[in-house]
PDB file of C-alpha atoms in Angstrom:
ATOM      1  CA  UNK D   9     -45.177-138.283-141.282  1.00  0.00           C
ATOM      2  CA  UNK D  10     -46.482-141.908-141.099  1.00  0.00           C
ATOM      3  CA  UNK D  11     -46.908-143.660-143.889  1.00  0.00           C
ATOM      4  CA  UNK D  12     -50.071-145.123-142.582  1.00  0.00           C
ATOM      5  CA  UNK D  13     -48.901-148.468-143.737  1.00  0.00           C
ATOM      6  CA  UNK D  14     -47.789-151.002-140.970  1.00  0.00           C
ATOM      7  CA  UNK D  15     -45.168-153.145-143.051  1.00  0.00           C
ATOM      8  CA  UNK D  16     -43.314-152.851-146.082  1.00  0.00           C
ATOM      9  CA  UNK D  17     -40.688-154.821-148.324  1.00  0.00           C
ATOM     10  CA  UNK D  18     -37.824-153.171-149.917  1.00  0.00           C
ATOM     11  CA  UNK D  19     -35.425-155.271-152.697  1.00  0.00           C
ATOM     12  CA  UNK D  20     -32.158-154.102-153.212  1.00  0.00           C
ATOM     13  CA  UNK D  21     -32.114-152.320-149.613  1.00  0.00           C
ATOM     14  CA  UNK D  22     -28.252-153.253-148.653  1.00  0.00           C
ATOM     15  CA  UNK D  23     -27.802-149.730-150.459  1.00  0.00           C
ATOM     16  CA  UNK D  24     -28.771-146.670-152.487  1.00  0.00           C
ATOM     17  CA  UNK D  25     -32.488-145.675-153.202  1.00  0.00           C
ATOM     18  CA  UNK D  26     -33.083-149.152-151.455  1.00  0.00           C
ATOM     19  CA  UNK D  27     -31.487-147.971-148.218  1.00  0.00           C
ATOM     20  CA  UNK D  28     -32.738-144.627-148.409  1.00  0.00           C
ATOM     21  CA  UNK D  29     -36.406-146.348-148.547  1.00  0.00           C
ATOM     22  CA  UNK D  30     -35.877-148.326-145.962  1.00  0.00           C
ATOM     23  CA  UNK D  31     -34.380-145.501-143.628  1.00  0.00           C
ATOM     24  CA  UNK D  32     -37.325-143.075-144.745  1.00  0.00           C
ATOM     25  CA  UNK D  33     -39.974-145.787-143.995  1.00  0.00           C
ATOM     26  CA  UNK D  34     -38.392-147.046-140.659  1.00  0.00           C
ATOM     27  CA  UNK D  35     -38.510-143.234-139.749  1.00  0.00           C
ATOM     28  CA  UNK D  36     -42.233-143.119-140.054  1.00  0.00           C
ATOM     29  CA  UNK D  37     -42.668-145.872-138.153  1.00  0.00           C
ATOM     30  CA  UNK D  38     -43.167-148.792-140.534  1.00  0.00           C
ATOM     31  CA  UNK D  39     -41.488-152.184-139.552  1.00  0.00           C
ATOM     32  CA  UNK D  40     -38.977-153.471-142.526  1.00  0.00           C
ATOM     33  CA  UNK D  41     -38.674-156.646-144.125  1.00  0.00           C
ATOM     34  CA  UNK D  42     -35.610-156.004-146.509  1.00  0.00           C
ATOM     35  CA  UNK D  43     -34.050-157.788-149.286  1.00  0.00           C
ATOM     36  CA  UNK D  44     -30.829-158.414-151.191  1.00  0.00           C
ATOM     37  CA  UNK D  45     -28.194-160.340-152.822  1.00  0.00           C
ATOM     38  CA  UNK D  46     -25.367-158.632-150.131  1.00  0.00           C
ATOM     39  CA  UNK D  47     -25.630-160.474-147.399  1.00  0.00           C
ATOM     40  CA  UNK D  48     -23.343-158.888-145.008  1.00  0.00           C
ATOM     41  CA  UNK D  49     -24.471-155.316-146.104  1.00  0.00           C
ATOM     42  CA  UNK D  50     -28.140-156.462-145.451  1.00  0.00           C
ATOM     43  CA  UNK D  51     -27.481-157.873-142.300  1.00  0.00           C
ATOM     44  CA  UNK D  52     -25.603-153.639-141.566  1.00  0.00           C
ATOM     45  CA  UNK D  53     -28.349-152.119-142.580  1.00  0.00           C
ATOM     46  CA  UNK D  54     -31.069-154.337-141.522  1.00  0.00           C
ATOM     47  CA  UNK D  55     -29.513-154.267-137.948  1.00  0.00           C
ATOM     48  CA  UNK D  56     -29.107-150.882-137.570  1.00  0.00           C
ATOM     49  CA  UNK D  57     -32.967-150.081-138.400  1.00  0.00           C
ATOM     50  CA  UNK D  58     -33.985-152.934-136.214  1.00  0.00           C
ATOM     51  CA  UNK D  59     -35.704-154.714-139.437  1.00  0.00           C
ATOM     52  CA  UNK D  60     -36.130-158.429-140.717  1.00  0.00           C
ATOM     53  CA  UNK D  61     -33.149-159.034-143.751  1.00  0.00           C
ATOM     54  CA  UNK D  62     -33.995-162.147-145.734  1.00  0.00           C
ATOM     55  CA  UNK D  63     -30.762-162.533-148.553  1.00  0.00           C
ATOM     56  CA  UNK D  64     -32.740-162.759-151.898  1.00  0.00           C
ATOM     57  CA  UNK D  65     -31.717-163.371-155.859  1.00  0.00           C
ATOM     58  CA  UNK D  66     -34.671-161.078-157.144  1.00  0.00           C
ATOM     59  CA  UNK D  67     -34.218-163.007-160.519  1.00  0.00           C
ATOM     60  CA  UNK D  68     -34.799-166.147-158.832  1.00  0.00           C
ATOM     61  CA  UNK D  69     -38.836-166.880-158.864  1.00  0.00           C
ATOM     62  CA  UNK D  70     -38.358-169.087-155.980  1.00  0.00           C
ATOM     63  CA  UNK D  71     -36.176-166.627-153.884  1.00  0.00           C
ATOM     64  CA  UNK D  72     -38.818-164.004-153.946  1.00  0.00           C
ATOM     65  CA  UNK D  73     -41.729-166.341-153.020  1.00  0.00           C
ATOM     66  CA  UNK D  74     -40.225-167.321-149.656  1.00  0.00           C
ATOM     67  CA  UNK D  75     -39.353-163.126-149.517  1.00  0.00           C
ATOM     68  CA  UNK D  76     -43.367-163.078-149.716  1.00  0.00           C
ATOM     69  CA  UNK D  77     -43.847-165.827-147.528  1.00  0.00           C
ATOM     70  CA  UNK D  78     -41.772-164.670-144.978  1.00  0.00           C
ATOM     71  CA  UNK D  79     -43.649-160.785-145.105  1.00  0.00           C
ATOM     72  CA  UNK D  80     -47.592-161.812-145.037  1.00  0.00           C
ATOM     73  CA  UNK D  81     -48.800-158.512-143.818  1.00  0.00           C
ATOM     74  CA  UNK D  82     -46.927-156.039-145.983  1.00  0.00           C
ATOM     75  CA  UNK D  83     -48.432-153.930-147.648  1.00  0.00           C
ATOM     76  CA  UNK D  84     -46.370-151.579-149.571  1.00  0.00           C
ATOM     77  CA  UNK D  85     -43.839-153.714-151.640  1.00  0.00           C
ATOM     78  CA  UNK D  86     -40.811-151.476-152.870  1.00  0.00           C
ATOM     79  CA  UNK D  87     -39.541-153.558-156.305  1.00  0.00           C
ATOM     80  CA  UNK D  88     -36.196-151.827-156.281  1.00  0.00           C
ATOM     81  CA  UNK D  89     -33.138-154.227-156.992  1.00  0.00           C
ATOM     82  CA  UNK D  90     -31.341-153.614-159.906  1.00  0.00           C
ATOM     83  CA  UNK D  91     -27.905-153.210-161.256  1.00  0.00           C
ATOM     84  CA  UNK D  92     -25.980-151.503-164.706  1.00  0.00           C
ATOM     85  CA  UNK D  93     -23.559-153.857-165.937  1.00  0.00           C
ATOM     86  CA  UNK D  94     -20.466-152.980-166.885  1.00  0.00           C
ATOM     87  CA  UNK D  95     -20.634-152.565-170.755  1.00  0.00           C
ATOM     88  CA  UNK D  96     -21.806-149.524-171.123  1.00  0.00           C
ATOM     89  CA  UNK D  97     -21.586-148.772-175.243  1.00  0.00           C
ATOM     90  CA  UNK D  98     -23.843-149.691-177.891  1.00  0.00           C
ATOM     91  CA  UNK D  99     -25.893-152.799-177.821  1.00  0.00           C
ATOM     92  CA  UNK D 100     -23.483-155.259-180.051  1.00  0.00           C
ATOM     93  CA  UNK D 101     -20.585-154.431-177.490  1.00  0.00           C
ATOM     94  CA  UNK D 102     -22.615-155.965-174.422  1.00  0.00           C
ATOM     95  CA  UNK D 103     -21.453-159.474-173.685  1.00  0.00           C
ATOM     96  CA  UNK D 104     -24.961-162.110-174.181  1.00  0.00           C
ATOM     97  CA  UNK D 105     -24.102-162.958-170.204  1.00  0.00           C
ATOM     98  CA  UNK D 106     -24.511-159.259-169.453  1.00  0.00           C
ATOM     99  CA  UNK D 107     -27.473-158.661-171.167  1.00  0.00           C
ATOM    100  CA  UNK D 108     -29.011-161.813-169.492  1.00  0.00           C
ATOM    101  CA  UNK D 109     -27.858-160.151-165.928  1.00  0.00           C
ATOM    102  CA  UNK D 110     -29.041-157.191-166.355  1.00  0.00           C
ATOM    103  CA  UNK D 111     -32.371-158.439-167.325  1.00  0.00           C
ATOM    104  CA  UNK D 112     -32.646-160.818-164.846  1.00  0.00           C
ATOM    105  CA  UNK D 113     -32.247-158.575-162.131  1.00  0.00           C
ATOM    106  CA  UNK D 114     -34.016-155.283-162.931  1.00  0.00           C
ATOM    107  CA  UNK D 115     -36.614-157.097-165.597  1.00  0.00           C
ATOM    108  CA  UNK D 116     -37.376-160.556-164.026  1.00  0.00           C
ATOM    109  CA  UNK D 117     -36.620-158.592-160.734  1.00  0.00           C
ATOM    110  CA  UNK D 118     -40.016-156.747-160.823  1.00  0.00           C
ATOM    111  CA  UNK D 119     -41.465-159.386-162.553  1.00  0.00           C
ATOM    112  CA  UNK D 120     -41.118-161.932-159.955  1.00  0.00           C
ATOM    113  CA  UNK D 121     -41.504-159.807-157.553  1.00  0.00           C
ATOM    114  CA  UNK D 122     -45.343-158.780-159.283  1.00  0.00           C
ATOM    115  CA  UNK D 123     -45.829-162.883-159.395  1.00  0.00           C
ATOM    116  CA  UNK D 124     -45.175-163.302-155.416  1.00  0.00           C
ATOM    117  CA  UNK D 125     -46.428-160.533-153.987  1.00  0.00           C
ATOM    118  CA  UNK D 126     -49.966-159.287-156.165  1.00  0.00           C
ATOM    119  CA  UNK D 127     -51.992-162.125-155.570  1.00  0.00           C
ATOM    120  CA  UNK D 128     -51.856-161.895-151.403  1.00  0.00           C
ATOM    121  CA  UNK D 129     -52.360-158.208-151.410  1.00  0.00           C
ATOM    122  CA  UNK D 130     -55.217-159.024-153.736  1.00  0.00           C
ATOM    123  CA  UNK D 131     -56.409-162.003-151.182  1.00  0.00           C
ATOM    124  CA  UNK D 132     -56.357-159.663-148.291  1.00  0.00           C
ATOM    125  CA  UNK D 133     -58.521-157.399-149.687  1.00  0.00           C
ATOM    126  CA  UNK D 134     -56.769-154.635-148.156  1.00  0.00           C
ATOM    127  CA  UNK D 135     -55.424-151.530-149.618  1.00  0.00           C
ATOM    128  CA  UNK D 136     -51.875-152.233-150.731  1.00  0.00           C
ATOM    129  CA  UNK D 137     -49.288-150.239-152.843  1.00  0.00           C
ATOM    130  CA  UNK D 138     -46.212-151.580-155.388  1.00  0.00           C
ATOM    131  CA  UNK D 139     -43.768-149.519-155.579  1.00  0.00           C
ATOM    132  CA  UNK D 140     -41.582-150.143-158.605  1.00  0.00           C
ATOM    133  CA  UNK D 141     -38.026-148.354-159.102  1.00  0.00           C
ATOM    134  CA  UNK D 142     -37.384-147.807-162.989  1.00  0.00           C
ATOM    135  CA  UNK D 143     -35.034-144.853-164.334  1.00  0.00           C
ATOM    136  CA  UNK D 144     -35.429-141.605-166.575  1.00  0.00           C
ATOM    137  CA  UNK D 145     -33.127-143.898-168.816  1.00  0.00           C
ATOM    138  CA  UNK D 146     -36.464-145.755-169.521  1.00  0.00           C
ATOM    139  CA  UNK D 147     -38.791-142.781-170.915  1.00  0.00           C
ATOM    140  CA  UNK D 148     -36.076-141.701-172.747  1.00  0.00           C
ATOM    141  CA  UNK D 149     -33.241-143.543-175.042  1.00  0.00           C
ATOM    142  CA  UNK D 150     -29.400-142.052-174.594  1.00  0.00           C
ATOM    143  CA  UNK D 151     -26.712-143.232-176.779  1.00  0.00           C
ATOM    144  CA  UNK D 152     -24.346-145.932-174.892  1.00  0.00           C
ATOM    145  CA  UNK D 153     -25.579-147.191-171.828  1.00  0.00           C
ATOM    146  CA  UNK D 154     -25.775-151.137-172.579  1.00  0.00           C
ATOM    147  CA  UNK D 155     -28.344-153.113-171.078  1.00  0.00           C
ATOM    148  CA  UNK D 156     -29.408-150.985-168.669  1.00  0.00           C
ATOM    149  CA  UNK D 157     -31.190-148.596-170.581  1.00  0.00           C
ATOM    150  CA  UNK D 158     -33.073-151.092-172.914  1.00  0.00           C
ATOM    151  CA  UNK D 159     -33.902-152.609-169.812  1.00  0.00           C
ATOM    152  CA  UNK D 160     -35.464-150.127-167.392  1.00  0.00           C
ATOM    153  CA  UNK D 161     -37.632-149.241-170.608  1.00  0.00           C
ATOM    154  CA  UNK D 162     -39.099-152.784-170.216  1.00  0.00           C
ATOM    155  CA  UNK D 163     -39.530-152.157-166.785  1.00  0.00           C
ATOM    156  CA  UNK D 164     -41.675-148.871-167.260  1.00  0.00           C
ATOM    157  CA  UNK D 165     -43.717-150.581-169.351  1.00  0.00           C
ATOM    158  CA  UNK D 166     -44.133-153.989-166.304  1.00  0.00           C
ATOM    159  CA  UNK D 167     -45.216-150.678-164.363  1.00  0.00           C
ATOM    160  CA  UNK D 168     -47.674-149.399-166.771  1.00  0.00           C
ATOM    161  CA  UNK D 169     -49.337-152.943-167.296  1.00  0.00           C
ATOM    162  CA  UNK D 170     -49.594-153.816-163.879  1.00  0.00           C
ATOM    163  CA  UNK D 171     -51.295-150.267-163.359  1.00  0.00           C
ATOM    164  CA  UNK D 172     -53.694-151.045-165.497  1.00  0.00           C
ATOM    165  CA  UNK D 173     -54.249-154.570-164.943  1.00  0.00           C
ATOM    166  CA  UNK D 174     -54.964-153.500-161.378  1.00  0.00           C
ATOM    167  CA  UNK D 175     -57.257-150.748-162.076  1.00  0.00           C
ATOM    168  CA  UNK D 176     -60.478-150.671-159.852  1.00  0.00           C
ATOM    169  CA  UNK D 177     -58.357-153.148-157.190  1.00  0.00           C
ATOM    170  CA  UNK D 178     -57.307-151.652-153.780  1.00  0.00           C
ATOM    171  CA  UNK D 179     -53.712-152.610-154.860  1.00  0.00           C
ATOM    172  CA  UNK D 180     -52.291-149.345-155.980  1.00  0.00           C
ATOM    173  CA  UNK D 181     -48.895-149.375-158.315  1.00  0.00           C
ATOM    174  CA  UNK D 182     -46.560-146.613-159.332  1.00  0.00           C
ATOM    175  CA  UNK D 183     -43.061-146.087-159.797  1.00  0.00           C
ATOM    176  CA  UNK D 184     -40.270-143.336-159.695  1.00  0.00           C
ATOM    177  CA  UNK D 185     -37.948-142.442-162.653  1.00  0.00           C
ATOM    178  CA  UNK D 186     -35.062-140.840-160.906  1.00  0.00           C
ATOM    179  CA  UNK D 187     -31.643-139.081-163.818  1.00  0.00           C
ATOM    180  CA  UNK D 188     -28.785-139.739-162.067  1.00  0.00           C
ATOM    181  CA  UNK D 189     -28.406-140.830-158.477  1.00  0.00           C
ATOM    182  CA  UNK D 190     -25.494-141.003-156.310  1.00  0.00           C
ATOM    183  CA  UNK D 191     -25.203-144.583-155.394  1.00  0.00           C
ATOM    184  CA  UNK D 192     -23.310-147.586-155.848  1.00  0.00           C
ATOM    185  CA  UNK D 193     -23.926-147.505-159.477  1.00  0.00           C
ATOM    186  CA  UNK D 194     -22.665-143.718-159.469  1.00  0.00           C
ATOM    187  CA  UNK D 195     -20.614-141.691-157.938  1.00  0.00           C
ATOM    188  CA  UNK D 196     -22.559-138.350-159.035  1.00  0.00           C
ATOM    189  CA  UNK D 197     -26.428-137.253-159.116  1.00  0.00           C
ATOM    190  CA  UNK D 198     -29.268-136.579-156.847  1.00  0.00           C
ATOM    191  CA  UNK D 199     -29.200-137.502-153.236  1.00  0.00           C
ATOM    192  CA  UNK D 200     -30.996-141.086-152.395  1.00  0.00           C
ATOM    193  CA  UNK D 201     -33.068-139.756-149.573  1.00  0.00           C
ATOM    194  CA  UNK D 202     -34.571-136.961-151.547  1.00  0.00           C
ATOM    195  CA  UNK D 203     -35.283-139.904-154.155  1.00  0.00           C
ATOM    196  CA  UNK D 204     -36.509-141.810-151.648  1.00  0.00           C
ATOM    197  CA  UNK D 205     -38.806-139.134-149.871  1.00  0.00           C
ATOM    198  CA  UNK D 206     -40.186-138.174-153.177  1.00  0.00           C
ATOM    199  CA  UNK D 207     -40.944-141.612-154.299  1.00  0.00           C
ATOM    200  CA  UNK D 208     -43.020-142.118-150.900  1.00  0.00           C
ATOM    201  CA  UNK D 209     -45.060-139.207-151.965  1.00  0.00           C
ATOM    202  CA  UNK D 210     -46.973-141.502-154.255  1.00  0.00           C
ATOM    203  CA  UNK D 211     -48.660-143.143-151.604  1.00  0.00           C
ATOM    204  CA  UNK D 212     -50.338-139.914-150.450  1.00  0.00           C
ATOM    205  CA  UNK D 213     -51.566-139.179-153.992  1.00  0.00           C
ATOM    206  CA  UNK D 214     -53.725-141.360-156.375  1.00  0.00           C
ATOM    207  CA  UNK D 215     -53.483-139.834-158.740  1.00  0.00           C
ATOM    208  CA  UNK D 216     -49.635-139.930-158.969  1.00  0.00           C
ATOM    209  CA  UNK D 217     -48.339-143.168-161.278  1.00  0.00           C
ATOM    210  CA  UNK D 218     -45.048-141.614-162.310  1.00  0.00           C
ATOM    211  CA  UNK D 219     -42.100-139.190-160.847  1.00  0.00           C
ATOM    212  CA  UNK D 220     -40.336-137.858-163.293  1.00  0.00           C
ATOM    213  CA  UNK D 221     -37.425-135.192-162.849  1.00  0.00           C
ATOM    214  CA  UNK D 222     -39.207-131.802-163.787  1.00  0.00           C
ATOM    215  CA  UNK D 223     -36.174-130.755-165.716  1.00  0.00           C
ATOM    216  CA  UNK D 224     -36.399-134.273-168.328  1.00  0.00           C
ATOM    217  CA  UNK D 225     -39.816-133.923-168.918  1.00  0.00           C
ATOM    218  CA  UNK D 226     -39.928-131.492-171.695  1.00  0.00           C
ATOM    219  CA  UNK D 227     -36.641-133.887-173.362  1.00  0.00           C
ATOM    220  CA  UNK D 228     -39.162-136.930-173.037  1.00  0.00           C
ATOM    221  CA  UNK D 229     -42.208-135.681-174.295  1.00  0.00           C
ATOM    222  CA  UNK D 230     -39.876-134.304-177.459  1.00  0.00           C
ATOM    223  CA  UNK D 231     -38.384-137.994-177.970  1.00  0.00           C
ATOM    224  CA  UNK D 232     -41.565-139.587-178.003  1.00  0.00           C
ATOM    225  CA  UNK D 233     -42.831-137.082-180.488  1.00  0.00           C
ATOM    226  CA  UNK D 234     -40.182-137.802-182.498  1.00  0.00           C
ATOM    227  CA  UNK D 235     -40.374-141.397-182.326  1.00  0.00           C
ATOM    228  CA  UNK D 236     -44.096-141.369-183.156  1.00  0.00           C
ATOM    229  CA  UNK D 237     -43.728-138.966-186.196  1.00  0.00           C
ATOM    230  CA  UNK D 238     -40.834-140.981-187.602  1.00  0.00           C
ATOM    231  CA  UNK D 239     -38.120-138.767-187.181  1.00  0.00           C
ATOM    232  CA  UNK D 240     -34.826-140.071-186.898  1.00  0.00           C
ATOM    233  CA  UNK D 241     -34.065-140.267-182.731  1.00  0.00           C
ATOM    234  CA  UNK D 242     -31.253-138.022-181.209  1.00  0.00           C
ATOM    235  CA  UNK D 243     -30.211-137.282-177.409  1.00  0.00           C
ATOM    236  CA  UNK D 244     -32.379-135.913-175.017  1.00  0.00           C
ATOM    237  CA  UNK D 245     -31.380-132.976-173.227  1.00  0.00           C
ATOM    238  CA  UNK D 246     -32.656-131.377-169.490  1.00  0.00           C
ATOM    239  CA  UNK D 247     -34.463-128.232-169.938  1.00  0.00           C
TER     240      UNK D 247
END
């Protein structure tokens, strides 16, 4: 199935959901421009699917504007880089330096990536979609976790503003919320190319912002409830 969409852009596509997006798109027949910080697993994976790989610091403003410059007809930009850290217990325990990391990438990531890439799709007038990768870890709080957590919730809410702020443009955004995932960051969870198959799905569907595992969504709904009626917060758990 083509995605009807001639180019695309995919950050953090040396690997996981990024590799799986690229490998889904390239099947459909859209030519690649691919980013990452890994330059020798780029330049694998980039090879292989006969695409362009520019090496690119999403965190760095300046790295993602030549990354635009460098792919002036895509139009579906995957915002997907992002990384974990490796404190994973309660906020206090997570080094300043990590927390900084962590939101450089997958915060400042998307950001940056929103600040090089909105304003040409908006200048060409053209029909153009952002795809953003958060996490179900940022609809719904679980204890431990470091950075990661706190930060994907900032990105869900990037997603949600942009969304908005682009209402009634042809620039389209959405983003996918995938539990666990079996990538570099984990050794366990969903397969990235049903993650990345689903997550392509929102191009075919307006009215699709979010995907959400079916099996969280009862746990997030619950959380929020809680949060809003002042309950004291506890786990979430799958349905």
């Amino acid at each position: 199935m083509s995605t009807g969409i001639k180019t695309a852009v995919v950050t953090g596509a040396a690997s996981g959901i990024g590799k799986a997006l690229a490998e889904e798109l390239r099947a459909r027949g859209t030519d690649l421009v691919l980013a990452d910080v890994d330059t020798d697993a780029l330049s694998e994976v980039a090879t292989r699917l006969g695409a362009t790989g520019v090496t690119t610091d999403v965190s760095d403003q300046a790295a993602m504007d030549d990354l635009a410059a460098k792919a002036p007809d895509a139009r579906l930009i995957c915002l997907n880089a992002g990384v974990v850290g490796a404190s994973l217990g309660a906020p206090w325990e997570v080094p300043p330096g990590e927390w900084d990391r962590v939101f450089g990438v997958n915060v400042a990531g998307v950001v940056n990536g929103l600040r090089a890439f909105v304003p040409r799709l908006l200048a060409s007038g053209e029909r153009a979609h952002v795809l953003i990768t958060a996490s179900l870890a940022g609809l719904a709080v679980f204890p431990g976790g470091g950075a990661y957590g706190p930060s994907k919730h900032a990105v869900t809410a990037v997603a949600q503003h942009a969304a908005m702020a682009l209402a009634g443009t042809p620039v389209r955004v959405s983003m996918i919320c995938p539990a666990l995932v079996s990538t570099g960051m984990s050794s366990e969870g969903a397969d990235p190319a049903d993650v990345a198959r689903e997550a392509l799905g929102t191009l075919d569907d307006d009215g699709v912002f979010s995907v959400v595992p079916a099996e969280w969504r009862t746990a997030v709904v619950e959380q929020a409830e809680r949060l809003a009626s002042g309950r004291t917060p506890k786990p979430p758990t799958p349905c």
